[in-house]
Short mmCIF file of C-alpha atoms in Angstrom, two decimals:
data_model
loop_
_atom_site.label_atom_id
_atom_site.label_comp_id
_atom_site.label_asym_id
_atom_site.label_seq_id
_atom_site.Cartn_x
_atom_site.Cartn_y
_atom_site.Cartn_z
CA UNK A 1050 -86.59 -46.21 -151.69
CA UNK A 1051 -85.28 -48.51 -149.05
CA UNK A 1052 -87.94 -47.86 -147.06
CA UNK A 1053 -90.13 -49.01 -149.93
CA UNK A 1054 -88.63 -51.78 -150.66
CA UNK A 1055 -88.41 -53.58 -147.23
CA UNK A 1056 -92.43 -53.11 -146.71
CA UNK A 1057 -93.04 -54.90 -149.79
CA UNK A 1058 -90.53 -57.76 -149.33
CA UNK A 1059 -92.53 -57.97 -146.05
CA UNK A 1060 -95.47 -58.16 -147.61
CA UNK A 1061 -94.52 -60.64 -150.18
CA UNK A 1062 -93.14 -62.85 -147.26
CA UNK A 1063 -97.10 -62.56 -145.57
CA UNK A 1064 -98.74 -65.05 -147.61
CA UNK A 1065 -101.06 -67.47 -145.72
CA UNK A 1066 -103.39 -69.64 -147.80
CA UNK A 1067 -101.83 -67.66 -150.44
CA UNK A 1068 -101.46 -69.64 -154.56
CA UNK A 1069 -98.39 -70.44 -155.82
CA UNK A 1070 -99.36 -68.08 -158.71
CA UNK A 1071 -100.09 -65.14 -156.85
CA UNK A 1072 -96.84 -65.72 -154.40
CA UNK A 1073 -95.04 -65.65 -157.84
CA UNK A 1074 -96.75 -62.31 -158.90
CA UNK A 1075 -96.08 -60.54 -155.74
CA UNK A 1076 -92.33 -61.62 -155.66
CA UNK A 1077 -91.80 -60.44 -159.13
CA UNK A 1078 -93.50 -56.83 -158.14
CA UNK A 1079 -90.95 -56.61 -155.13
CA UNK A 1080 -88.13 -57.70 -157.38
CA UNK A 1081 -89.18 -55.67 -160.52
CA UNK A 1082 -88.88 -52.73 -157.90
CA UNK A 1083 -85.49 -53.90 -156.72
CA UNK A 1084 -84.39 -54.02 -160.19
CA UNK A 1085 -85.73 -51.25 -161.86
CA UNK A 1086 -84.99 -48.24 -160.18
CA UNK A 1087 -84.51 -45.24 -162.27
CA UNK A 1088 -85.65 -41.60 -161.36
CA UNK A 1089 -85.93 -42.69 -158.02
CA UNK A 1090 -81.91 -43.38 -157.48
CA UNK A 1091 -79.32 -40.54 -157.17
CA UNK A 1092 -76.60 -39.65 -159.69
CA UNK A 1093 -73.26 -38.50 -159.17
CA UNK A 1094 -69.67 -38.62 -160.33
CA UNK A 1095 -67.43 -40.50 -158.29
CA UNK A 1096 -64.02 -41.04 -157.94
CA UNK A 1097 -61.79 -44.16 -158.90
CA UNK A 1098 -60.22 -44.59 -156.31
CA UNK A 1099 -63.50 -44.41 -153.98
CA UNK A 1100 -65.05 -47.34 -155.81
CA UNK A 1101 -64.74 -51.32 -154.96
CA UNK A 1102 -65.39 -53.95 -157.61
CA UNK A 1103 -67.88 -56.27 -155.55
CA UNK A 1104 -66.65 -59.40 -154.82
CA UNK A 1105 -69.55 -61.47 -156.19
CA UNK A 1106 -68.62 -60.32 -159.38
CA UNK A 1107 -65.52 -61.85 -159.70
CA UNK A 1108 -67.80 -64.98 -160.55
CA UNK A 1109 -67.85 -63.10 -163.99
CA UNK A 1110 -64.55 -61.14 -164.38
CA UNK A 1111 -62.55 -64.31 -165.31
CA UNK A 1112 -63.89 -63.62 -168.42
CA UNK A 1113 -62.86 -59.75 -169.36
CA UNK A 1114 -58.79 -60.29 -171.23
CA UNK A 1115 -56.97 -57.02 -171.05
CA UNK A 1116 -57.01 -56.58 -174.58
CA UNK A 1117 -60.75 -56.45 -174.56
CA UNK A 1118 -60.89 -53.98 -171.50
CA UNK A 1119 -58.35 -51.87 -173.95
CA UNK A 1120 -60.63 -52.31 -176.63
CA UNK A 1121 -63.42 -51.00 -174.62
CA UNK A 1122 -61.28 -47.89 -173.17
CA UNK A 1123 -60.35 -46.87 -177.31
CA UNK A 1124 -64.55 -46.49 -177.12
CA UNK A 1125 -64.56 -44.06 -174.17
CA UNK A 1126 -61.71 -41.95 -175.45
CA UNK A 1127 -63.74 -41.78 -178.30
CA UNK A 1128 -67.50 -41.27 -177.40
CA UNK A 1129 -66.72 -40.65 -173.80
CA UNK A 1130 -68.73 -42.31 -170.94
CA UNK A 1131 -72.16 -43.13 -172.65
CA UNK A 1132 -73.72 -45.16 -169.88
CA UNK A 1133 -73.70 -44.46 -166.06
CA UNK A 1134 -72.59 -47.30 -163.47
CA UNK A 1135 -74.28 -48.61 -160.69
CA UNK A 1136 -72.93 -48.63 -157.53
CA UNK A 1137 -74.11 -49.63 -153.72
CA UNK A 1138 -73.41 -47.18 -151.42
CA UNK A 1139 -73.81 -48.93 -147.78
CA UNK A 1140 -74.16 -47.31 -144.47
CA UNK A 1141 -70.11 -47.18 -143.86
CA UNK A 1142 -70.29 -44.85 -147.01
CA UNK A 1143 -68.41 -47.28 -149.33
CA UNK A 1144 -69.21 -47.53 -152.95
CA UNK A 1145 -69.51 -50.86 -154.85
CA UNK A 1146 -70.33 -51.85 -158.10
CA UNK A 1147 -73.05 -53.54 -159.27
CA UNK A 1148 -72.73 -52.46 -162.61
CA UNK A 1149 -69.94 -51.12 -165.02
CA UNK A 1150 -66.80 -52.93 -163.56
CA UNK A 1151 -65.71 -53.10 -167.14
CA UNK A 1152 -66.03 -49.48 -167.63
CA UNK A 1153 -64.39 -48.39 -164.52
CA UNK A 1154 -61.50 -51.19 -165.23
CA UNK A 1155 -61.20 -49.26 -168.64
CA UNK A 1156 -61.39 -45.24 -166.76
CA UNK A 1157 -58.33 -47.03 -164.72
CA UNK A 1158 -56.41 -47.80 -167.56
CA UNK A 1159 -56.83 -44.49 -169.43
CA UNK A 1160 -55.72 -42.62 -166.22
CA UNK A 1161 -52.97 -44.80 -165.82
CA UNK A 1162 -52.10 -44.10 -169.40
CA UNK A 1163 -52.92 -40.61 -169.98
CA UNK A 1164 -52.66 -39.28 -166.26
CA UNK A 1165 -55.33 -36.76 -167.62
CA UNK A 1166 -58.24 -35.35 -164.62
CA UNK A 1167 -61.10 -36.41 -167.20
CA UNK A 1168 -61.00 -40.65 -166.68
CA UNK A 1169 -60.15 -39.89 -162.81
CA UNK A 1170 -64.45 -39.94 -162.43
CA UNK A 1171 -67.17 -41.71 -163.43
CA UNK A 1172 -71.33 -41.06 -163.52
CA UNK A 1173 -73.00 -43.10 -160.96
CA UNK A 1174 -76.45 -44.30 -160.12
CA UNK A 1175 -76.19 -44.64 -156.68
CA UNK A 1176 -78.53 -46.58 -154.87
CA UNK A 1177 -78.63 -47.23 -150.70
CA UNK A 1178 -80.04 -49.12 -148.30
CA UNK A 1179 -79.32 -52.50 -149.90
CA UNK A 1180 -78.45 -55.95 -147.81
CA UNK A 1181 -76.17 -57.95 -149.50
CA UNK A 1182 -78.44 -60.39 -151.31
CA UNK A 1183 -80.28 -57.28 -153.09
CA UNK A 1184 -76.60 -56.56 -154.30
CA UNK A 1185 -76.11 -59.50 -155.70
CA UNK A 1186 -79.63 -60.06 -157.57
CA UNK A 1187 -78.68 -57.24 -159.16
CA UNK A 1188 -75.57 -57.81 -159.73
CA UNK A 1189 -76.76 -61.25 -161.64
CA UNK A 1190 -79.53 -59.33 -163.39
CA UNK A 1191 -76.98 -57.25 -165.19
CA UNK A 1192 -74.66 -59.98 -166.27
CA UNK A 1193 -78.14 -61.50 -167.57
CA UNK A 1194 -78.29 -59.28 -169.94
CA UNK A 1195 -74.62 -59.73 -171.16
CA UNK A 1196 -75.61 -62.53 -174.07
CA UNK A 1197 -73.19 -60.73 -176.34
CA UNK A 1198 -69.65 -60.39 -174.32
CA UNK A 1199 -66.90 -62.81 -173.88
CA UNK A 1200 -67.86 -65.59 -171.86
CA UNK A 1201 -71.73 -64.65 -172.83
CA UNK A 1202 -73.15 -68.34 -172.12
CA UNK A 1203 -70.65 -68.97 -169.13
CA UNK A 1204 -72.03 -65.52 -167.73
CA UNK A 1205 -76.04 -65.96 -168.44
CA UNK A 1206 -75.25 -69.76 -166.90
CA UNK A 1207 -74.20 -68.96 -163.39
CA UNK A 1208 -75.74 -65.66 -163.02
CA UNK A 1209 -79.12 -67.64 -163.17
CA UNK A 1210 -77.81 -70.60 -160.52
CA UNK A 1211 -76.98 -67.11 -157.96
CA UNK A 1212 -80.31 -65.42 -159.23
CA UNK A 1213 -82.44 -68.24 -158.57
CA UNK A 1214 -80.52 -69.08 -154.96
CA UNK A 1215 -80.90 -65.67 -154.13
CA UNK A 1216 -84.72 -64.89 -154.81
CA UNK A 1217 -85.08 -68.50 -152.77
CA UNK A 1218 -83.33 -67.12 -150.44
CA UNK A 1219 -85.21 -63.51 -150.05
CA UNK A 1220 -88.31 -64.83 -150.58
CA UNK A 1221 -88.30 -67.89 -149.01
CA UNK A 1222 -89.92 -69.89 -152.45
CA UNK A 1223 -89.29 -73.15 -153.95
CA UNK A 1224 -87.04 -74.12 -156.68
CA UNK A 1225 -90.50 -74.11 -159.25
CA UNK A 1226 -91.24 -70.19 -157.81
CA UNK A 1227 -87.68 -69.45 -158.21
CA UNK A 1228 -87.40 -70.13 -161.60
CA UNK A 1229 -90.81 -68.97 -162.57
CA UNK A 1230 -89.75 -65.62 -161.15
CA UNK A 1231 -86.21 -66.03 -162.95
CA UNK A 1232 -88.30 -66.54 -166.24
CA UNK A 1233 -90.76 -63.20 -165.82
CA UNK A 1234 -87.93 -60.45 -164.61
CA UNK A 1235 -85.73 -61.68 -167.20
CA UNK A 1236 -87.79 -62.87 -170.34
CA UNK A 1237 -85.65 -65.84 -170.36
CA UNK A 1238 -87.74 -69.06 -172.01
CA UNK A 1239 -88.66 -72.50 -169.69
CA UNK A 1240 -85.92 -74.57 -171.97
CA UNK A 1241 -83.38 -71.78 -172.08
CA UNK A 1242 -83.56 -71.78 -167.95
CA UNK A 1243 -84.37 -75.52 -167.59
CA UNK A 1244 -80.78 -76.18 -169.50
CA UNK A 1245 -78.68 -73.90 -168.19
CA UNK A 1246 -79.76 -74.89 -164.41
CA UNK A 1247 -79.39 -77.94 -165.21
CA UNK A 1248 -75.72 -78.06 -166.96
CA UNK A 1249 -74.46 -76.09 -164.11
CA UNK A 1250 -76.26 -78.04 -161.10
CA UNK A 1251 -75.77 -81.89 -162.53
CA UNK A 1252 -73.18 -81.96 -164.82
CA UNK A 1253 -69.26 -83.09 -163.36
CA UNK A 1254 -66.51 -79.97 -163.56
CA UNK A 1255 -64.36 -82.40 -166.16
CA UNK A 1256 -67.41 -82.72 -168.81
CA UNK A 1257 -68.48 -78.84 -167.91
CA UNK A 1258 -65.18 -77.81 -168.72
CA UNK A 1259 -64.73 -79.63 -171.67
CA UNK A 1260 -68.29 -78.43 -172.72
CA UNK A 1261 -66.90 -74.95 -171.82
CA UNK A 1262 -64.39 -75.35 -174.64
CA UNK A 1263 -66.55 -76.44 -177.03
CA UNK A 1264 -65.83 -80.22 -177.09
CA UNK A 1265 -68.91 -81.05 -177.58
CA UNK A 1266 -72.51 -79.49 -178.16
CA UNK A 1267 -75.18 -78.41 -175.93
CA UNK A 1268 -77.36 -81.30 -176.38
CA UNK A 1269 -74.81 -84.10 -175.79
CA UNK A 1270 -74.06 -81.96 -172.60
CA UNK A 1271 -77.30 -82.54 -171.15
CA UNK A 1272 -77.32 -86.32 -171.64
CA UNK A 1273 -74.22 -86.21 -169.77
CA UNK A 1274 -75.84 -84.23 -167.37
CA UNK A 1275 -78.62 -86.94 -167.04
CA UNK A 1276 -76.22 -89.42 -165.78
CA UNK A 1277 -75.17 -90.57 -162.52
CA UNK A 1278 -72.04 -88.82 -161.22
CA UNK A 1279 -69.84 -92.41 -161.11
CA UNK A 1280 -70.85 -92.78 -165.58
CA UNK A 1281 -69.96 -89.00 -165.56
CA UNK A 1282 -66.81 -89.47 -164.41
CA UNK A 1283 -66.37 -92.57 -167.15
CA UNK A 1284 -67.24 -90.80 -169.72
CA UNK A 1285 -64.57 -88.22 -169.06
CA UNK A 1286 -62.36 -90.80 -169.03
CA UNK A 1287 -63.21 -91.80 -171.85
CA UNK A 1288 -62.67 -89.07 -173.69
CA UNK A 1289 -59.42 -87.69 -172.11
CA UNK A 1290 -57.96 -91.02 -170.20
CA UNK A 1291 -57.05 -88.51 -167.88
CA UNK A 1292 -53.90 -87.68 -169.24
CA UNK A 1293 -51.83 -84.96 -167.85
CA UNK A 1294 -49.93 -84.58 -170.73
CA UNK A 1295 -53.03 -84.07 -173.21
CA UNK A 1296 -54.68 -81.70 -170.80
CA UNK A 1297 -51.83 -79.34 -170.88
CA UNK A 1298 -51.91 -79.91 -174.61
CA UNK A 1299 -55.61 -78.96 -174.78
CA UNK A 1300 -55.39 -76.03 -172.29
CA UNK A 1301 -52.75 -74.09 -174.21
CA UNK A 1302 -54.19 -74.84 -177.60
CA UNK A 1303 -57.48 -73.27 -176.53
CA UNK A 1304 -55.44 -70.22 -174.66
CA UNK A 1305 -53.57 -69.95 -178.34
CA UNK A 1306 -56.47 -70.26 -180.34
CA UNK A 1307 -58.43 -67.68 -178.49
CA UNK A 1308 -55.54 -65.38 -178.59
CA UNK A 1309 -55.47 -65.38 -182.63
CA UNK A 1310 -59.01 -64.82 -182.61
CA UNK A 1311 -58.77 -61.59 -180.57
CA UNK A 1312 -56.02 -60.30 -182.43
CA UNK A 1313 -58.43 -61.16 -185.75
CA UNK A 1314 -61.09 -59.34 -183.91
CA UNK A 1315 -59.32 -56.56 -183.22
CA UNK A 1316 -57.76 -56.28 -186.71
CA UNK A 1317 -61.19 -56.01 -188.31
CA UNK A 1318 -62.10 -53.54 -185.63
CA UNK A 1319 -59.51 -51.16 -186.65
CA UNK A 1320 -60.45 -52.13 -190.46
CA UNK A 1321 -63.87 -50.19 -189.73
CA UNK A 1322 -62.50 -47.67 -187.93
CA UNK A 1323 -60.32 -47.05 -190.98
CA UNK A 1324 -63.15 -47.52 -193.24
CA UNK A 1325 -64.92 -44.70 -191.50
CA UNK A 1326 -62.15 -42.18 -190.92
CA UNK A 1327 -61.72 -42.51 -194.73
CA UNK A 1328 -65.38 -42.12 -195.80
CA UNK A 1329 -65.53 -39.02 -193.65
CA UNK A 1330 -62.34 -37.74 -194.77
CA UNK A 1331 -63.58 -37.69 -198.38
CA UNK A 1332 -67.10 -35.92 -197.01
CA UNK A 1333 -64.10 -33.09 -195.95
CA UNK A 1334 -62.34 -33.04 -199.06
CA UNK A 1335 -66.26 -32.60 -200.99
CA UNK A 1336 -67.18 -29.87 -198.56
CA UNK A 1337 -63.67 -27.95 -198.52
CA UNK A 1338 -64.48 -28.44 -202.07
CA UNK A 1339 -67.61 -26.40 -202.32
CA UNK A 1340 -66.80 -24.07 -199.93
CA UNK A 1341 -63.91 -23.29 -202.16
CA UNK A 1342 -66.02 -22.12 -204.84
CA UNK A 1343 -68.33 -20.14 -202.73
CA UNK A 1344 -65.33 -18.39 -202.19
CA UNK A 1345 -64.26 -17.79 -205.58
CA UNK A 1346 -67.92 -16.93 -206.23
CA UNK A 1347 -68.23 -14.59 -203.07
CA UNK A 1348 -68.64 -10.51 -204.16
CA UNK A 1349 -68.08 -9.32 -200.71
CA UNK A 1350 -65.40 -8.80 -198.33
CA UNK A 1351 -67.76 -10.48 -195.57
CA UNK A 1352 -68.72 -13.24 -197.74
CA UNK A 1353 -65.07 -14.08 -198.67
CA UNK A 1354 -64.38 -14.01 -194.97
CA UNK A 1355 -67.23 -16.55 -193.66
CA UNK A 1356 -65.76 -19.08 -196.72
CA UNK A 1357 -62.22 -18.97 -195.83
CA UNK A 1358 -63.06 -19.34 -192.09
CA UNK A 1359 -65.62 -22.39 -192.91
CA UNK A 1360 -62.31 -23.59 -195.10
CA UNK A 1361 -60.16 -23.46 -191.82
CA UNK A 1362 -62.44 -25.70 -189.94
CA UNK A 1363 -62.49 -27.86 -192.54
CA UNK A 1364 -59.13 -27.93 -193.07
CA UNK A 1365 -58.78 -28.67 -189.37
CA UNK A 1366 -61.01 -31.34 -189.30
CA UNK A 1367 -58.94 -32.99 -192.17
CA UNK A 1368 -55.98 -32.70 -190.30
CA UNK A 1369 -57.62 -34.82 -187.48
CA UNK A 1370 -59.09 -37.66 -189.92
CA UNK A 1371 -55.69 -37.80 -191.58
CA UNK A 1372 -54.03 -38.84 -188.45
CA UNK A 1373 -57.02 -41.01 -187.29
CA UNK A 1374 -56.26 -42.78 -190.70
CA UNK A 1375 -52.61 -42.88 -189.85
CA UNK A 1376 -53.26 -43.97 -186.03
CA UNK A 1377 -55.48 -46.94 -187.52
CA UNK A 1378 -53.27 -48.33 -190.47
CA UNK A 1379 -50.51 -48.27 -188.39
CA UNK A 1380 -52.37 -49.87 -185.84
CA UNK A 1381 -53.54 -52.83 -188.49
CA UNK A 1382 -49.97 -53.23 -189.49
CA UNK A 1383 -48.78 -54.12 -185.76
CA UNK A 1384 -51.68 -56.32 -185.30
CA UNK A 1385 -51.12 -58.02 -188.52
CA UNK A 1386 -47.80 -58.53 -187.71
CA UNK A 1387 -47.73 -59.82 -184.24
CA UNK A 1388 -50.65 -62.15 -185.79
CA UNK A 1389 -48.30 -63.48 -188.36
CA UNK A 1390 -45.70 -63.94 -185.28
CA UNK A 1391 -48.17 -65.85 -183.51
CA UNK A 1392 -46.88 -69.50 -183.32
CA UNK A 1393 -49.53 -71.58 -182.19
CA UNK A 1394 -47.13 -74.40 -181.76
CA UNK A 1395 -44.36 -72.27 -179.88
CA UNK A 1396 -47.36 -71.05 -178.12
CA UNK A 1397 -48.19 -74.88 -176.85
CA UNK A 1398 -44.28 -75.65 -176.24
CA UNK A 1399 -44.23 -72.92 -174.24
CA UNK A 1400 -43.26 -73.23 -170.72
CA UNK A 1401 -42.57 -77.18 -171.00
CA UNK A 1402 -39.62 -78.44 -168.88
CA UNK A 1403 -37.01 -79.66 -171.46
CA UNK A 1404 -37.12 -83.03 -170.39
CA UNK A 1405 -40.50 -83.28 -172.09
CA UNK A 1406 -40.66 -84.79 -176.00
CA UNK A 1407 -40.61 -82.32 -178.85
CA UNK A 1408 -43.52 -81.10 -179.77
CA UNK A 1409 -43.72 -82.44 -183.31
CA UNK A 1410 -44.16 -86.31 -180.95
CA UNK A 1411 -46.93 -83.92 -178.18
CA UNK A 1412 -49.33 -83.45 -181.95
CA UNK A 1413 -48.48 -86.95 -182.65
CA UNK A 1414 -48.96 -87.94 -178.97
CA UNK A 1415 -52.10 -86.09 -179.14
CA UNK A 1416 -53.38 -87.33 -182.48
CA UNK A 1417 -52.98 -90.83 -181.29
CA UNK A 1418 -55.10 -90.06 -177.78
CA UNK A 1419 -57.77 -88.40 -179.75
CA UNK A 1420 -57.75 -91.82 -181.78
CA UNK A 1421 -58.25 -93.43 -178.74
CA UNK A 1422 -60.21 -91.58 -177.17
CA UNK A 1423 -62.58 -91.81 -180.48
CA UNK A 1424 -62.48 -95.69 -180.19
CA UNK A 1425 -63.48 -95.23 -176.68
CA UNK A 1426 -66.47 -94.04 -177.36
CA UNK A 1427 -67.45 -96.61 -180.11
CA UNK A 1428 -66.96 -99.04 -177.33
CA UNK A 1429 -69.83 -97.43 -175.13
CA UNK A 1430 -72.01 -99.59 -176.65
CA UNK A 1431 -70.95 -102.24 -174.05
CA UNK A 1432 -73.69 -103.65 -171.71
CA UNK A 1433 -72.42 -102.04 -168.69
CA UNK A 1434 -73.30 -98.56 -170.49
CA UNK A 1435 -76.33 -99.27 -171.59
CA UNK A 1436 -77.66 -96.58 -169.05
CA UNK A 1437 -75.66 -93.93 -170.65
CA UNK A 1438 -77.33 -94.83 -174.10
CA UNK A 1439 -80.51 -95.05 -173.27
CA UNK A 1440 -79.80 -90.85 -172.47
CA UNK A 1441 -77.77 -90.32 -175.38
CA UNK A 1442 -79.13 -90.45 -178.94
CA UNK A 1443 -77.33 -92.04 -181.51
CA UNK A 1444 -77.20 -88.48 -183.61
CA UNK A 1445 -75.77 -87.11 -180.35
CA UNK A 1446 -73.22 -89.64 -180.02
CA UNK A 1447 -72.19 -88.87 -183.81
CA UNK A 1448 -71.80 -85.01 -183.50
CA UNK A 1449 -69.26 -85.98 -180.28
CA UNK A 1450 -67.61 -88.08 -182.99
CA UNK A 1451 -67.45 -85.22 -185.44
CA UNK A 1452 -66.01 -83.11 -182.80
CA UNK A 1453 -63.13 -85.19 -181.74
CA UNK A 1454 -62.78 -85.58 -186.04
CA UNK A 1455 -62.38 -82.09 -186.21
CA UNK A 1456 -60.30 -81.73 -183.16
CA UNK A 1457 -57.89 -83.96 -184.85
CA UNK A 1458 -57.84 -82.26 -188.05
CA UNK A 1459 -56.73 -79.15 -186.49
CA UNK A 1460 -54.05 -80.91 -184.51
CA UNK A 1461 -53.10 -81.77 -187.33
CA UNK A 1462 -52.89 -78.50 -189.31
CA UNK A 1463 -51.29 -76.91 -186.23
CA UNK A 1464 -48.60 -79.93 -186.44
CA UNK A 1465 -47.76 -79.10 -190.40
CA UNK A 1466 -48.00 -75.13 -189.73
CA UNK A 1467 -45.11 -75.85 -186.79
CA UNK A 1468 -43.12 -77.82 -189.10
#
């Protein structure tokens, strides 16, 4: 495979007088094999503590909260290990992951937990012979594909920055190649791509992290984007007015507000589980049922024997969905209640020296800088911005507006619900 692989990235790299169209096609062949590499990779079960979580991918991990790594080990003690990982295997004979840190994060925690043999291996594809770049493309090609986890935009945003880098890297291509090899091994769209690139490349950390948070909208973000570093970095002040205060105010009211929507998510998640426990305990209770009668109707000695042994299993089974249903409601009821306890605003007045004002005056404090900061953006209309306008549309401008209006609101609710 290795061998394989390095004659056609030599190849791809022999190109005199060659199109830009056909350098593109034979890059994506070379990376399509790179990428795609099942029945010709090995499988095996490895131990935990002979594999290394690869250091590129702590570019994503930032992401994965330990209640959704638990959430993800309740799966595998359910359904057990569904889906191999991928490792790298290089010459010294260490593993690394390239995908499934997740997974093996969650086999950790069970072991840890249970201490039972079971989550002390996992099923690998192993592959070998890979440089360092080739472990990172795919690396970035997995977390390309992870549109639907926490941090899915953040994660599809600067895998694609490394992915492109990378190929122009290994291939020795332009940014246009780059991307139009991005766009056929992935299936991403042009605009999709184009924006994404773009956000991350051109637009300031203060505005991406504020766009990170949802201050404002995609679209608004790329007319920031547009602008020249120095109007970036007036806009953002703008906005915030760069005080310390308010940033500590915003950070922890994010941190709070994503921690009441995990505990929401993972209420409803046990809500299913509950739901389904229940419908299949009343599938028991129809079949025990049934097989009850067949027993009463059975003429035999045999017959009476195979319905009072099907009974046992059944009964068995029963016993198992009854504490499943147990295990989940009290599960909800903890959840429920630590989500009642949740105190967004102790949550914000946490960890604030004493010397700081209450935090009845930090909401009102706040409240009055998002006024500000909502009159600061009326007054961009000022001549010396009129290069920031002419990138910003007037319905953009009004949905940043609407933002700060419902920022406000909430600060608001937050204040009365402290109160």
């Amino acid at each position: 495979m290795a061998g394989k692989l390095a004659k056609l990235t030599a190849l791809s790299q022999q190109r005199p007088q060659m199109s830009k169209e056909k350098v593109v096609e034979n890059n994506v062949m070379v990376l399509n094999t790179l990428l795609n590499t099942s029945g010709e990779s090995e499988y095996e079960y490895i131990n935990l503590d002979m594999l290394n979580y690869h250091p590129a991918n702590a570019l994503y991990t930032q992401y994965d909260t330990q209640s959704a790594i638990e959430a993800l080990a309740g799966d595998l003690q359910r359904n057990g290990q569904i889906h191999n990982i991928v490792v790298s295997k290089r010459d010294n004979g260490e593993y690394y992951i390239l995908s499934g840190e997740r997974r093996t994060r969650a086999f950790h925690y069970l072991f840890d937990k249970t201490k039972e043999a079971r989550w002390m291996q996992l099923y690998a594809q192993v592959r070998t012979g890979l440089e360092e770049i080739d472990e990172e493309l795919v690396l970035d090609a997995a977390n390309l594909q992870a549109r639907g986890s926490a941090g899915g935009e953040l994660r599809v945003r600067k895998a694609m920055v490394r992915f492109v880098e990378n190929i122009k890297k290994k291939f020795h291509v332009s940014d246009e190649a780059a991307t139009e090899i991005l766009k056929q091994v992935t299936s991403l769209s042009d605009a999709t791509i184009t924006r994404n690139i773009t956000i991350e490349n051109d637009l300031c950390p203060e505005l991406t992290y504020l766009y990170d948070t949802a201050a404002f909208p995609k679209p608004v973000a790329l007319a920031y984007a547009g602008l020249p570093i120095e109007d970036q970095h007036r806009v953002y002040d703008a906005i915030m007015q760069t005080n310390e205060e308010m940033e500590e105010i915003n950070k922890k009211l994010v941190n709070a507000i994503k921690a009441q929507g995990e505990l929401e998510k993972r209420i409803a998640n046990h809500e299913e589980g509950l739901r389904t426990a229940e419908a299949q305990q009343g599938s028991i209770e129809t079949e025990i049922a049934e097989l009850q009668k067949a027993l009463d109707a059975a003429n035999t000695p045999q017959e009476k024997a195979e319905a009072a042994k099907m009974i046992s299993k059944c009964e068995a089974k029963r016993k198992m969905r009854q504490k499943e249903i147990a295990a989940y409601s009290i599960a909800i009821r903890q959840a429920k209640t630590q989500l009642d306890a949740e105190n967004l605003t102790n949550a914000l007045a946490n960890g604030l020296s004493a010397d700081k004002p209450a935090t009845s005056e930090m909401y009102k404090k706040a409240s009055q800088r998002l006024s500000r900061a909502e009159k600061a953006i009326d007054a961009l209309t000022t001549d010396d911005m009129q290069g920031f306008l002419n990138k910003m549309t007037k319905k953009d401008r009004e949905k940043l507006l609407e933002r700060i209006a419902v920022l406000m609101t909430r600060l608001d609710a937050l204040q009365g619900r402290g109160e």
